[in-house]
Short mmCIF file of C-alpha atoms and ligand atoms in Angstrom, two decimals:
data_model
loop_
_atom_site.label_atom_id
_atom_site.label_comp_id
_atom_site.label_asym_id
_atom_site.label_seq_id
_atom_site.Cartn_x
_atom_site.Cartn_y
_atom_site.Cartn_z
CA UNK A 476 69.96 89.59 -52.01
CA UNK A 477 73.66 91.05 -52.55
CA UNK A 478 73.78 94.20 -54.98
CA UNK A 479 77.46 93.01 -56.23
CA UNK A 480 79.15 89.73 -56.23
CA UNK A 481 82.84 88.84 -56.82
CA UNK A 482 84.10 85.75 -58.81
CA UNK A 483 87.21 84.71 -57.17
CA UNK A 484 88.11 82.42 -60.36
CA UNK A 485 88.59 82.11 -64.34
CA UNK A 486 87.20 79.59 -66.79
CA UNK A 487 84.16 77.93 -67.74
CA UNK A 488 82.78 77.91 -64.13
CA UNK A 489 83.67 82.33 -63.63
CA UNK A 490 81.56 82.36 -66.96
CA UNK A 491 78.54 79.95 -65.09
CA UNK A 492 78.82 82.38 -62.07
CA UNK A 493 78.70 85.35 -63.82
CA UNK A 494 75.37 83.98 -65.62
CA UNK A 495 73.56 82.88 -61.96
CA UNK A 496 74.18 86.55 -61.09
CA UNK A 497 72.74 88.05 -63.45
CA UNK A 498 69.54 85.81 -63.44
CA UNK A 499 69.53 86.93 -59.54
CA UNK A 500 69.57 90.37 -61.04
CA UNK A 501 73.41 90.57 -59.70
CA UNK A 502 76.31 92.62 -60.26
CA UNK A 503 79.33 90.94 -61.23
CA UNK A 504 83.03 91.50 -60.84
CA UNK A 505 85.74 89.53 -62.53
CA UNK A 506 89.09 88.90 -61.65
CA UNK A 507 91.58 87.80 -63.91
CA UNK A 508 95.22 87.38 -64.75
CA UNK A 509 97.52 88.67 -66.96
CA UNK A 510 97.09 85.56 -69.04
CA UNK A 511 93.36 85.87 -69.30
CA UNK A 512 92.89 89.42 -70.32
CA UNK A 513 91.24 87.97 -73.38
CA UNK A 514 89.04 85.63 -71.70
CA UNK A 515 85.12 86.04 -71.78
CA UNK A 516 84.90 86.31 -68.03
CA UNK A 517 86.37 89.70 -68.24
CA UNK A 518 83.89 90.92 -70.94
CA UNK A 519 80.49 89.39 -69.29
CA UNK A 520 81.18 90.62 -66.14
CA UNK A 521 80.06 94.31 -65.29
CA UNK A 522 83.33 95.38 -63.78
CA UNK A 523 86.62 93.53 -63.74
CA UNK A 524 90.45 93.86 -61.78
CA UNK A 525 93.55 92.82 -62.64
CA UNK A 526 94.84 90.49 -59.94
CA UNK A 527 98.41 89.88 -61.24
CA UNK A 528 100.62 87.72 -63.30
CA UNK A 529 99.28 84.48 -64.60
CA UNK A 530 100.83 81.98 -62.12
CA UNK A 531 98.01 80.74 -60.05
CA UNK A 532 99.95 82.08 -56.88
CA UNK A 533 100.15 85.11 -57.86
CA UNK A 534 96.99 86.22 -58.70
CA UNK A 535 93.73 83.76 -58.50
CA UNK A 536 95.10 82.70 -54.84
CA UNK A 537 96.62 85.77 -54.01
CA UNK A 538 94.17 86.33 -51.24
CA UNK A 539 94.97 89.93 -50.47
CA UNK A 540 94.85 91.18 -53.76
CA UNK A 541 91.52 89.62 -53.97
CA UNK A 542 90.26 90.78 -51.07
CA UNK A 543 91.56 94.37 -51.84
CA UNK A 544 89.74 94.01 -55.61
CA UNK A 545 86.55 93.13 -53.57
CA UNK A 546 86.64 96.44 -51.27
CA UNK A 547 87.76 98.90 -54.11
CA UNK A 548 84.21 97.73 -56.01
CA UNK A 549 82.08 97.33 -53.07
CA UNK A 550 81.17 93.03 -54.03
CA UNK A 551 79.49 92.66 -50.44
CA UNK A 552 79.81 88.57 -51.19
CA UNK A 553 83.02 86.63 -53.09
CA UNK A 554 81.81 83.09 -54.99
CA UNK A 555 85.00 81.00 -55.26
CA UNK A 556 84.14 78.42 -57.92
CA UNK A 557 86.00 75.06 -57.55
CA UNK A 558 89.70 74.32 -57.56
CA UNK A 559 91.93 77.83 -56.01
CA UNK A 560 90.28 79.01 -52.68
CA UNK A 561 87.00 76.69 -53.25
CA UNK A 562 88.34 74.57 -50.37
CA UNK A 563 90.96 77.13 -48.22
CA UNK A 564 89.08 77.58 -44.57
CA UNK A 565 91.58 80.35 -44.07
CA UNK A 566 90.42 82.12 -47.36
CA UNK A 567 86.84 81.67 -45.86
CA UNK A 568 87.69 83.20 -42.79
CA UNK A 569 89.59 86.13 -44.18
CA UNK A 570 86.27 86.92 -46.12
CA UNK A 571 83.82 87.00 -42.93
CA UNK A 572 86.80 89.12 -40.66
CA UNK A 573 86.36 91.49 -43.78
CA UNK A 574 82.55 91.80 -44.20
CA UNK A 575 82.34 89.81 -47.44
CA UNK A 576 80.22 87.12 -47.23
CA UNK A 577 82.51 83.65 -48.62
CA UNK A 578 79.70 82.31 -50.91
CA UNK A 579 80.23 78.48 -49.38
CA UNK A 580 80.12 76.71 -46.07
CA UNK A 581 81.65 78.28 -43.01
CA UNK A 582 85.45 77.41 -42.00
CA UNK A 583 84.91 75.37 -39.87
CA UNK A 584 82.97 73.30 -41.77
CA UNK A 585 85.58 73.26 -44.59
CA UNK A 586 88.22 72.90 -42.15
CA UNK A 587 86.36 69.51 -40.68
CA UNK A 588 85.90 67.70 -44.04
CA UNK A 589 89.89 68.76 -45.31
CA UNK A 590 91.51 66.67 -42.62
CA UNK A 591 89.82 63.38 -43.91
CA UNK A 592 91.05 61.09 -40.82
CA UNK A 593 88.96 63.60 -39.11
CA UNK A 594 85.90 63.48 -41.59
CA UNK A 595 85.77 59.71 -41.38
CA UNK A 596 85.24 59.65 -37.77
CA UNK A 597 83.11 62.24 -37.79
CA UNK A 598 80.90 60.90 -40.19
CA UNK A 599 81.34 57.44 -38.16
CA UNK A 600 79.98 58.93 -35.08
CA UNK A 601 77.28 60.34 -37.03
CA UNK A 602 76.34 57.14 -38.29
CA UNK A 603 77.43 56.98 -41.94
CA UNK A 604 78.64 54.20 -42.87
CA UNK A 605 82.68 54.58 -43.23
CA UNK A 606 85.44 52.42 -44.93
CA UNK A 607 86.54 49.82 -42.49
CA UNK A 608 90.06 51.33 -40.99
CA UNK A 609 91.97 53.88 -38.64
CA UNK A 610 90.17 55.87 -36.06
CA UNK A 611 91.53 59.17 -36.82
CA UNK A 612 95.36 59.38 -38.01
CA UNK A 613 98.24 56.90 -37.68
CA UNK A 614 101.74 58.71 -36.37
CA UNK A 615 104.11 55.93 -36.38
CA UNK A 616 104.53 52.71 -37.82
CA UNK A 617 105.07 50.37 -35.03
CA UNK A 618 101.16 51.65 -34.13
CA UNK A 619 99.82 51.42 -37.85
CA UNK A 620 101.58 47.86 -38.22
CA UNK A 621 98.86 46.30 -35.63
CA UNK A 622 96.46 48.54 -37.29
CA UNK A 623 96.81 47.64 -41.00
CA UNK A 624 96.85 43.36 -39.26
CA UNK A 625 93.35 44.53 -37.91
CA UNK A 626 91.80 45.72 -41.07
CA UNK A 627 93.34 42.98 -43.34
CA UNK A 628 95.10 43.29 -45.94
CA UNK A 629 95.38 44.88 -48.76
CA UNK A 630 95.03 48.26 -46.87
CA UNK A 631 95.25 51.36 -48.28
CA UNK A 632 96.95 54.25 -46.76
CA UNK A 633 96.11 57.97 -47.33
CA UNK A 634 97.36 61.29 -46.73
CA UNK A 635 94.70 62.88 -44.26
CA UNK A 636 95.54 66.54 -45.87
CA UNK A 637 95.06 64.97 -49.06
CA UNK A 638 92.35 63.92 -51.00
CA UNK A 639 92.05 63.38 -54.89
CA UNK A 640 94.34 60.02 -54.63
CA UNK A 641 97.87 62.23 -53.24
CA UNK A 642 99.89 60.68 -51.06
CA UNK A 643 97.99 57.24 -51.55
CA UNK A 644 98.87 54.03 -51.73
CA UNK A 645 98.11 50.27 -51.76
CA UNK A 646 99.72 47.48 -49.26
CA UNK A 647 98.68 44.43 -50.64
CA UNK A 648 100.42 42.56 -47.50
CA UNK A 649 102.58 43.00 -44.41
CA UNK A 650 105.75 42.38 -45.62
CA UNK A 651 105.40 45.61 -48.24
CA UNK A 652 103.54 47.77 -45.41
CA UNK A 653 106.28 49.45 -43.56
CA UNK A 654 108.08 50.41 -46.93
CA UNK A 655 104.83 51.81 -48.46
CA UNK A 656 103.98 53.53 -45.09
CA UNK A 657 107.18 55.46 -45.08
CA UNK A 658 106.68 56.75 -48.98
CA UNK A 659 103.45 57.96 -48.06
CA UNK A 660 104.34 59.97 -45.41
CA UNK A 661 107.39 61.82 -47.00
CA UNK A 662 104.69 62.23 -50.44
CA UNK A 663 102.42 63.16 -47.90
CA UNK A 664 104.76 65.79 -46.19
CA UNK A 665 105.91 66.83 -50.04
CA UNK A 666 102.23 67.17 -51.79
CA UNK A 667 100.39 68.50 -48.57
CA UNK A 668 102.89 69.97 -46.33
CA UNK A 669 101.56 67.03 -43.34
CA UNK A 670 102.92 64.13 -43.14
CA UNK A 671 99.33 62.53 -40.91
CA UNK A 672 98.06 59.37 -42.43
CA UNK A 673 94.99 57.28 -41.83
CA UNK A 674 94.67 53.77 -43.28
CA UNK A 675 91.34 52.23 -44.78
CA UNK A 676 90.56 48.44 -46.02
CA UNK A 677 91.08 48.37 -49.51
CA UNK A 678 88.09 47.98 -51.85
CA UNK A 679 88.29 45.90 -54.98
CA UNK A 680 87.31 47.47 -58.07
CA UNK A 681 84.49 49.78 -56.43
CA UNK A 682 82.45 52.41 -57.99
CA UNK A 683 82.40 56.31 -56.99
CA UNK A 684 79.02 57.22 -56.54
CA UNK A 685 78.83 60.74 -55.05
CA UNK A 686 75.86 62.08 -53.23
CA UNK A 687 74.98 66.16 -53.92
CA UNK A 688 73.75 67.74 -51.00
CA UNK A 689 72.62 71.32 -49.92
CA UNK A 690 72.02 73.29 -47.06
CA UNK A 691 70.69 75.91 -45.64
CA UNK A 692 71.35 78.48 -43.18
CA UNK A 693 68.04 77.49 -41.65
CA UNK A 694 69.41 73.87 -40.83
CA UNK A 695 67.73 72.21 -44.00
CA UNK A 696 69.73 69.57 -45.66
CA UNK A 697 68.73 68.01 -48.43
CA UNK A 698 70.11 65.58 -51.53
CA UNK A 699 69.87 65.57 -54.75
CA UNK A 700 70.33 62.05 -56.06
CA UNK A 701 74.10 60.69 -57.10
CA UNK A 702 76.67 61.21 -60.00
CA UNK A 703 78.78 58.06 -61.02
CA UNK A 704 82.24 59.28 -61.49
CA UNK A 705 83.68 55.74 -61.76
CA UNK A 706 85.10 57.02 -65.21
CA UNK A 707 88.34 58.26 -64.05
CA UNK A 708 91.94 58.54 -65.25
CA UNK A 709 94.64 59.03 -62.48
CA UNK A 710 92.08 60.65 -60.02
CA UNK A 711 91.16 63.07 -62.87
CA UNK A 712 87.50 62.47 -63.35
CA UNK A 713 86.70 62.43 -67.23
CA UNK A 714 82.76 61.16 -67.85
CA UNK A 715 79.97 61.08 -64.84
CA UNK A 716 76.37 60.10 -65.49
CA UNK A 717 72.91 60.31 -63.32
CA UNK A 718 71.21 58.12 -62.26
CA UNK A 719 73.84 55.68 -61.72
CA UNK A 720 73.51 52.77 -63.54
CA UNK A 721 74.68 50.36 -60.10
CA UNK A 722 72.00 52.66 -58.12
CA UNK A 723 68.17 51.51 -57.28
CA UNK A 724 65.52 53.63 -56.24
CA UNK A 725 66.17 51.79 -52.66
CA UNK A 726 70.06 52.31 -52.88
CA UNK A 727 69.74 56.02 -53.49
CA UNK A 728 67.60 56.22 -50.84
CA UNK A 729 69.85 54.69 -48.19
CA UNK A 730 72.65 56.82 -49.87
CA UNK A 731 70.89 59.83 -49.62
CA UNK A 732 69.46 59.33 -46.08
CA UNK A 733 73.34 58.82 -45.00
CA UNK A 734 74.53 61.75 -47.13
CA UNK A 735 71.90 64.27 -45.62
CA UNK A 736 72.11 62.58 -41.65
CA UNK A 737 76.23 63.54 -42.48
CA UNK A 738 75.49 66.78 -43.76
CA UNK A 739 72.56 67.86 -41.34
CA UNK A 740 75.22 66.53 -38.43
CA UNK A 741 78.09 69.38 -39.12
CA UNK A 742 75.40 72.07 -40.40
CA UNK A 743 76.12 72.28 -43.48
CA UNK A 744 75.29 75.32 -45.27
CA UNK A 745 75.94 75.13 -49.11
CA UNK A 746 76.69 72.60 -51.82
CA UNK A 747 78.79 70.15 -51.08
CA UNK A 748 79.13 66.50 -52.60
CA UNK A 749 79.73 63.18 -50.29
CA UNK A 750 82.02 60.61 -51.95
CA UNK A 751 81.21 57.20 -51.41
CA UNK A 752 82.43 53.96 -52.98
CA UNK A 753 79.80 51.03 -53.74
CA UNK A 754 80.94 48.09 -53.46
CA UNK A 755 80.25 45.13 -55.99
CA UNK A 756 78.00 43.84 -53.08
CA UNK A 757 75.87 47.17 -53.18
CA UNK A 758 77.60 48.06 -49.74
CA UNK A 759 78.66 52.12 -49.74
CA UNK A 760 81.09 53.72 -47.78
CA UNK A 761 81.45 57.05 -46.68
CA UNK A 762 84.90 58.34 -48.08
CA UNK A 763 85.34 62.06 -48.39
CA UNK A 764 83.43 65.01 -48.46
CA UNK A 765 84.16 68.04 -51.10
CA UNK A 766 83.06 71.40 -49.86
CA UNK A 767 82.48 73.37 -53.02
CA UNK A 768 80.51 73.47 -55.95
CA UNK A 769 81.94 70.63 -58.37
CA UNK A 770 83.04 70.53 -61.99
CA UNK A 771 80.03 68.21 -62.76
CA UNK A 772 77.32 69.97 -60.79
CA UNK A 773 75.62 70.42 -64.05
CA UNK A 774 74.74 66.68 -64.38
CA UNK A 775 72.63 67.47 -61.38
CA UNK A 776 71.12 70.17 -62.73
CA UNK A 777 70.43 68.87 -65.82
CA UNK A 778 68.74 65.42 -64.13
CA UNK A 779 66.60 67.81 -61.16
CA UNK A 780 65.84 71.24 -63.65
CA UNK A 781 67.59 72.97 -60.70
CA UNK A 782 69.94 75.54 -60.71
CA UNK A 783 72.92 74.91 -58.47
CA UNK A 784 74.71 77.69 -58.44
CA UNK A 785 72.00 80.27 -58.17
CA UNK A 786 70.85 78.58 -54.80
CA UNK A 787 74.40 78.73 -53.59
CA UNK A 788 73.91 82.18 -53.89
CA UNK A 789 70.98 82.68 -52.36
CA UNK A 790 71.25 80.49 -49.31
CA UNK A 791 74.58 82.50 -48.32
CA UNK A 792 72.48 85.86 -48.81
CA UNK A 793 70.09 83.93 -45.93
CA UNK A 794 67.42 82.79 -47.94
CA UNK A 795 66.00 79.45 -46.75
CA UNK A 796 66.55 76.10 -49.73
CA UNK A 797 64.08 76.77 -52.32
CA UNK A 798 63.47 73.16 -53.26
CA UNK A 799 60.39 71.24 -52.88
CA UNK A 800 59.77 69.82 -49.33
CA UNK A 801 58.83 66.60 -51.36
CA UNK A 802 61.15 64.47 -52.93
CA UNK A 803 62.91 65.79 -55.53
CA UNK A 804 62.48 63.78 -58.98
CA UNK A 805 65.05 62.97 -60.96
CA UNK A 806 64.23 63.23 -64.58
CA UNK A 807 65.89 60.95 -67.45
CA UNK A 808 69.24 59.78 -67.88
CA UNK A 809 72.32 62.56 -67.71
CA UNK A 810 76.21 61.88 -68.73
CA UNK A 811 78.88 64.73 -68.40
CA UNK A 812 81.90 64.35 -71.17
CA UNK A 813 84.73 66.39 -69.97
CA UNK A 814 87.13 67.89 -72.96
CA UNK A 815 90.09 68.85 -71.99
CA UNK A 816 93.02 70.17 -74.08
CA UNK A 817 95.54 67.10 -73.33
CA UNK A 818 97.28 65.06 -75.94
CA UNK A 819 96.15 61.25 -75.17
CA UNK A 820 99.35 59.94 -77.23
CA UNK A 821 101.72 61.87 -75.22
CA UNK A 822 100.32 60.39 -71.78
CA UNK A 823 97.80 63.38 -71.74
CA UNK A 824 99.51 65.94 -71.11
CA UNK A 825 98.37 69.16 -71.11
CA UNK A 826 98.23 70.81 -74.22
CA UNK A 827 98.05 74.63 -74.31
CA UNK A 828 98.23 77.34 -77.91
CA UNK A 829 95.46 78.68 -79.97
CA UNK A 830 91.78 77.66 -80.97
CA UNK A 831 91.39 77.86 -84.67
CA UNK A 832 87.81 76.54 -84.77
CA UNK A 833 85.51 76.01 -81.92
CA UNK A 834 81.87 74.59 -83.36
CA UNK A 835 80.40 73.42 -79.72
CA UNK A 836 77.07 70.82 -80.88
CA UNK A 837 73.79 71.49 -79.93
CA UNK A 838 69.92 70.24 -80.38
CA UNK A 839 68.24 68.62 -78.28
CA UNK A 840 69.29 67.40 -74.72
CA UNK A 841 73.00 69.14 -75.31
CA UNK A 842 74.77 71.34 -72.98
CA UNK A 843 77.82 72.77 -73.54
CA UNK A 844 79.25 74.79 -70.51
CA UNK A 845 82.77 76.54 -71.89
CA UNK A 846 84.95 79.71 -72.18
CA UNK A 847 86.21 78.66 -75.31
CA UNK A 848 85.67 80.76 -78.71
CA UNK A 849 87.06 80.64 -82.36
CA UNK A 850 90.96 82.61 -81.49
CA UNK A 851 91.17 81.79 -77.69
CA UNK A 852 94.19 81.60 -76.67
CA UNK A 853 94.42 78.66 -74.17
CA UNK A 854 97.00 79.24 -71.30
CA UNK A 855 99.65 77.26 -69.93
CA UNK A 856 99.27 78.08 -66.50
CA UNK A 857 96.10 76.67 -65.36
CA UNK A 858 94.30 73.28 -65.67
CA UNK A 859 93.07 72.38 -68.93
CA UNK A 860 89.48 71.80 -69.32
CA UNK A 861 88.00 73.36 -72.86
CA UNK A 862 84.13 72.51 -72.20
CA UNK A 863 82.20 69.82 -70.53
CA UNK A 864 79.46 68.43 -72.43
CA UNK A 865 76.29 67.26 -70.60
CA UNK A 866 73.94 64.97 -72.83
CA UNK A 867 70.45 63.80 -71.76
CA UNK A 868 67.81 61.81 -72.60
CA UNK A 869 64.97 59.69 -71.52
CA UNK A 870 66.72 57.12 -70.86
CA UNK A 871 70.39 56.01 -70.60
CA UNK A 872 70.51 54.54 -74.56
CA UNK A 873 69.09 57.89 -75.97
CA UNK A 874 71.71 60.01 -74.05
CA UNK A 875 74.53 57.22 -75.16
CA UNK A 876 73.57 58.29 -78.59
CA UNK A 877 73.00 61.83 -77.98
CA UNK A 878 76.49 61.48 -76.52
CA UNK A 879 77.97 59.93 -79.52
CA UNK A 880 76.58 62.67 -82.18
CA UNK A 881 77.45 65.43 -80.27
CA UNK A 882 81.01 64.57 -79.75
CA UNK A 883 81.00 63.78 -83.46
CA UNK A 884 79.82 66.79 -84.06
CA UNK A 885 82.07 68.35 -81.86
CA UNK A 886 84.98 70.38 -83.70
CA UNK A 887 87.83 71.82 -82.11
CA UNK A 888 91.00 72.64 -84.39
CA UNK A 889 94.10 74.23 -82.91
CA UNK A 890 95.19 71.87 -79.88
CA UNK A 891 95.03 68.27 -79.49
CA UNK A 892 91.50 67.24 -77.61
CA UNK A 893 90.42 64.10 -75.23
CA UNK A 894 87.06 63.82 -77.71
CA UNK A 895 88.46 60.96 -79.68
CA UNK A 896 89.75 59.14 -76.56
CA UNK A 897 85.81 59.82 -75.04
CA UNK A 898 84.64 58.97 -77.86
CA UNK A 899 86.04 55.34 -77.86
CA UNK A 900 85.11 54.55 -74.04
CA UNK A 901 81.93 55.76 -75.09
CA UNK A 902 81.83 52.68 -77.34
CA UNK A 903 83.49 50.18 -75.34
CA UNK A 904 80.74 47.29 -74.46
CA UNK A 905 81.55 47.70 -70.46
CA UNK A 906 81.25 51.42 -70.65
CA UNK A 907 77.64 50.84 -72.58
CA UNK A 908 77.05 47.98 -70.58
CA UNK A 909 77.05 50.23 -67.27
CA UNK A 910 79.25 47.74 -65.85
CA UNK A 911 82.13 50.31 -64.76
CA UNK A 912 84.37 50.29 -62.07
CA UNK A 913 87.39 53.41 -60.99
CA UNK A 914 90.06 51.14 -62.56
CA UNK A 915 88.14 50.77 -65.72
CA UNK A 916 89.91 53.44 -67.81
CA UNK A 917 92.85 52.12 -67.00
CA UNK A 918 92.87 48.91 -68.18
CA UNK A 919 91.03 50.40 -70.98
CA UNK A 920 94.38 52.28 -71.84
CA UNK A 921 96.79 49.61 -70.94
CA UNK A 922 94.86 47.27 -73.35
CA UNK A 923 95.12 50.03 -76.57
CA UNK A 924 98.47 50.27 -75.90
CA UNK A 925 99.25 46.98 -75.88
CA UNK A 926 97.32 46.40 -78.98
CA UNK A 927 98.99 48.75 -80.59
CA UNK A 928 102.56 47.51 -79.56
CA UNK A 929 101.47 44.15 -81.38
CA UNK A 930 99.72 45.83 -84.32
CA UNK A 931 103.49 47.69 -84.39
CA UNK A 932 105.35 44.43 -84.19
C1 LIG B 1913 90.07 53.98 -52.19
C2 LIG B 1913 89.98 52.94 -53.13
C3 LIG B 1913 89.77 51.67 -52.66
N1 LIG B 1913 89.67 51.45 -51.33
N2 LIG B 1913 89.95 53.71 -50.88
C4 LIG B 1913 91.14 57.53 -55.23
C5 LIG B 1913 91.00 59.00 -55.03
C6 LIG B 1913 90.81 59.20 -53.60
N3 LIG B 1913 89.79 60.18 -53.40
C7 LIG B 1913 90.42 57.87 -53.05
N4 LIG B 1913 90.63 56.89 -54.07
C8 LIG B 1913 90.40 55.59 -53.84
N5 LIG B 1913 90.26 55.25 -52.55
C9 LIG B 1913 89.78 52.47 -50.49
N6 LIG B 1913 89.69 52.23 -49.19
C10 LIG B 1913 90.10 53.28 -54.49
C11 LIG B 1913 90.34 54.59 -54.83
C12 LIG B 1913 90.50 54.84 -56.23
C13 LIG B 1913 89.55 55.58 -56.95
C14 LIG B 1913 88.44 56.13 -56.34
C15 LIG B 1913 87.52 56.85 -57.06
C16 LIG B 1913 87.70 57.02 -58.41
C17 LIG B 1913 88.80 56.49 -59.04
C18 LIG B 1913 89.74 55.79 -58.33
C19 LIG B 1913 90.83 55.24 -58.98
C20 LIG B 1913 91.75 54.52 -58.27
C21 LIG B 1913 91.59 54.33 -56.90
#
């Protein structure tokens, strides 16, 4: 096992880090910005380095500086979280032409799954069942034209350095293709810097279920059962749940079979999540794989009583998967509430400034997984999640109410919250119905609004 481990990353998830060290009897070393001098990363770590100033460029993906700060204390491995470096092959590579061990898949596996044109056919050659649509990426029109015919309309055309829903977008026919084609490409070229496109069959109202998988350096791959993260709001996920409500015991079986038959094709070594959307029909589709530890890995945890993060360490210290050769139960119902620090009347935008009271809720079958404390100072600069609450039960209905209490109970005071607006899909009949779909928050917010432009007039 590694003597000393570096968190390359701030936040709730350098605080859930720090914690899996320790239980691994550890060493820790922060890094932080300027801006988060005052954050608890820096205090429950045992040694911490200044980075830089607080823009993100600067310091958490300034990869020499953290590269330097890993040297200077003698961290022999660096864990990335998510978001910054979670997903940057180069970063990866930089760390193993150094010594440090990148606590993650290799680059190359990162490097496969970030061109998505390229994951799809992988995965299609593997035999997971992909989206109907391009083999590989589209350069010019007057080739994507016959293409997009082919697949039938509405097609969807995405950014193959993208991911996340940039550089997307819907044709619902020919005549609108070759317009939408050409914005994609100079979004694409202006979000990811590559201008490569691949085009897909557009699904109708599907759900994203997401597969968790893990490897070993051994060449064991297994899953872990599915998240829904249907509950989304402009590709910003906001509530996922376990089991999924659309998902049998048959279902997660085929899912998971695909999932591990991708993952055991490229080697995968690490956690890493395969996206799928289900289909109304109970078809799935292989749509992109993430390469990193997610934000709602603890819905996982929670529903399998494993511990994520700490096996992420160990398999990149060699050690082979320590779950059960069996397969693994899934216990109870799990739902993940992301609060964020947004105002929902001003379009949710982030909303940064002081916390004046912070009472997280607790009792039983509440988790609360946050950096935030009574004074914190919450900074402009990076994204602007406060705490994610994970609420379980026996079964769905007694998590739906555990749910409902705790966000009640929930009291933030200082800077505008998304509990209220979780709070009220959590008791909208489709959302306690199970019947969700990714467009479902959206319609849920175009219908408040116009009720309240009615109410108004
Ligand atoms: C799709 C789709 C329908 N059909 N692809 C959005 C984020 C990006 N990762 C892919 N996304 C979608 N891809 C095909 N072929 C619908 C979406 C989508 C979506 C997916 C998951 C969760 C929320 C979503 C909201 C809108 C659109």
């Amino acid at each position: 096992m590694f003597h000393k481990v570096l968190i390359a990353n701030r936040g709730e998830i350098a605080l859930r880090v720090i914690r899996a060290c320790h239980e691994l009897g550890v060493r820790t070393v922060a890094v932080y910005s300027e801006a988060d001098r005052e954050s608890l990363h820096v205090r429950f770590a045992d040694e911490e380095v200044c980075i830089g100033p607080p823009p993100a460029k600067e310091s958490y993906l300034n990869i020499p500086r953290l590269i330097a700060a890993a040297e200077i204390t003698g961290a022999e491995a660096i864990h990335p979280g998510y978001g910054f470096l979670a997903e940057n092959a180069e970063f990866a590579e930089i760390c193993e032409r150094s010594n440090i061990v990148f606590i993650g898949p290799t680059p190359e596996q990162i490097r496969a799954m970030g061109d998505k044109a390229r994951a799809r056919r992988t995965m299609q050659e593997l035999g997971v069942p992909v989206i109907p649509g391009s083999d590989g990426v589209v350069a010019e029109l007057d080739q994507a034209l016959p293409l997009a015919r082919g697949i039938g309309f509405p097609v969807m055309i995405k950014a193959a350095a993208g991911g996340g829903g940039k550089g997307m977008r819907v044709a619902p026919d020919e005549s609108s293709f070759s317009r939408l084609f050409h914005m994609a490409q100079s979004e694409a070229q202006a979000a990811v810097g590559d201008p490569s496109l691949y085009l897909e069959k557009y699904l109708v109202r599907p759900r994203h279920v997401e597969i968790q998988v893990f490897g070993d350096r051994h060449g064991r791959v297994v899953h872990l059962g599915e998240r829904d993260c249907s509950i989304q709001r402009r590709h910003q996920k906001l509530i996922e749940e376990a089991p999924s409500p659309a998902v049998t015991r048959e279902l997660r079986g085929a899912m998971g079979e695909a999932a591990v038959r991708g993952g055991k094709g490229i080697g995968y070594q690490s956690a890493g999540t395969v996206e799928f959307l289900l289909a109304e029909d109970g078809s799935f589709h292989f749509m992109e794989m993430n390469t990193r530890i997610q934000v709602e890995h603890p819905v996982t945890e929670v529903a399998t009583g494993f511990d994520l993060v700490k096996e992420q360490i160990r398999v990149a210290a060699g050690e082979p998967l320590s779950f059960p050769e069996t397969e693994i139960g899934l216990r109870g119902h799990v739902i993940e509430f992301r609060v964020n620090a947004e105002d929902p009347d001003r379009d949710f935008a982030p909303a940064p400034g002081t916390i004046v009271t912070f009472h997280p809720p607790g009792g039983p079958g509440v988790r609360v997984d946050t950096h935030v404390y009574t004074g914190y100072r919450v900074p402009a600069f990076y994204d602007s999640l406060l705490a994610k609450l994970i609420v379980s039960g026996n079964t769905r209905e007694e998590a739906l109410v555990r749910g409902r209490h705790a966000l009640e109970s929930f009291v933030i005071e200082g800077v505008p919250t998304t509990i209220d607006f979780l709070q009220r899909i959590l008791s909208d009949d489709r959302f306690v119905r199970g019947d969700v779909d990714t467009g479902l928050v959206e319609r849920f917010v175009a219908e408040r609004a116009g009720g309240e432009r009615v109410a108004a007039s």
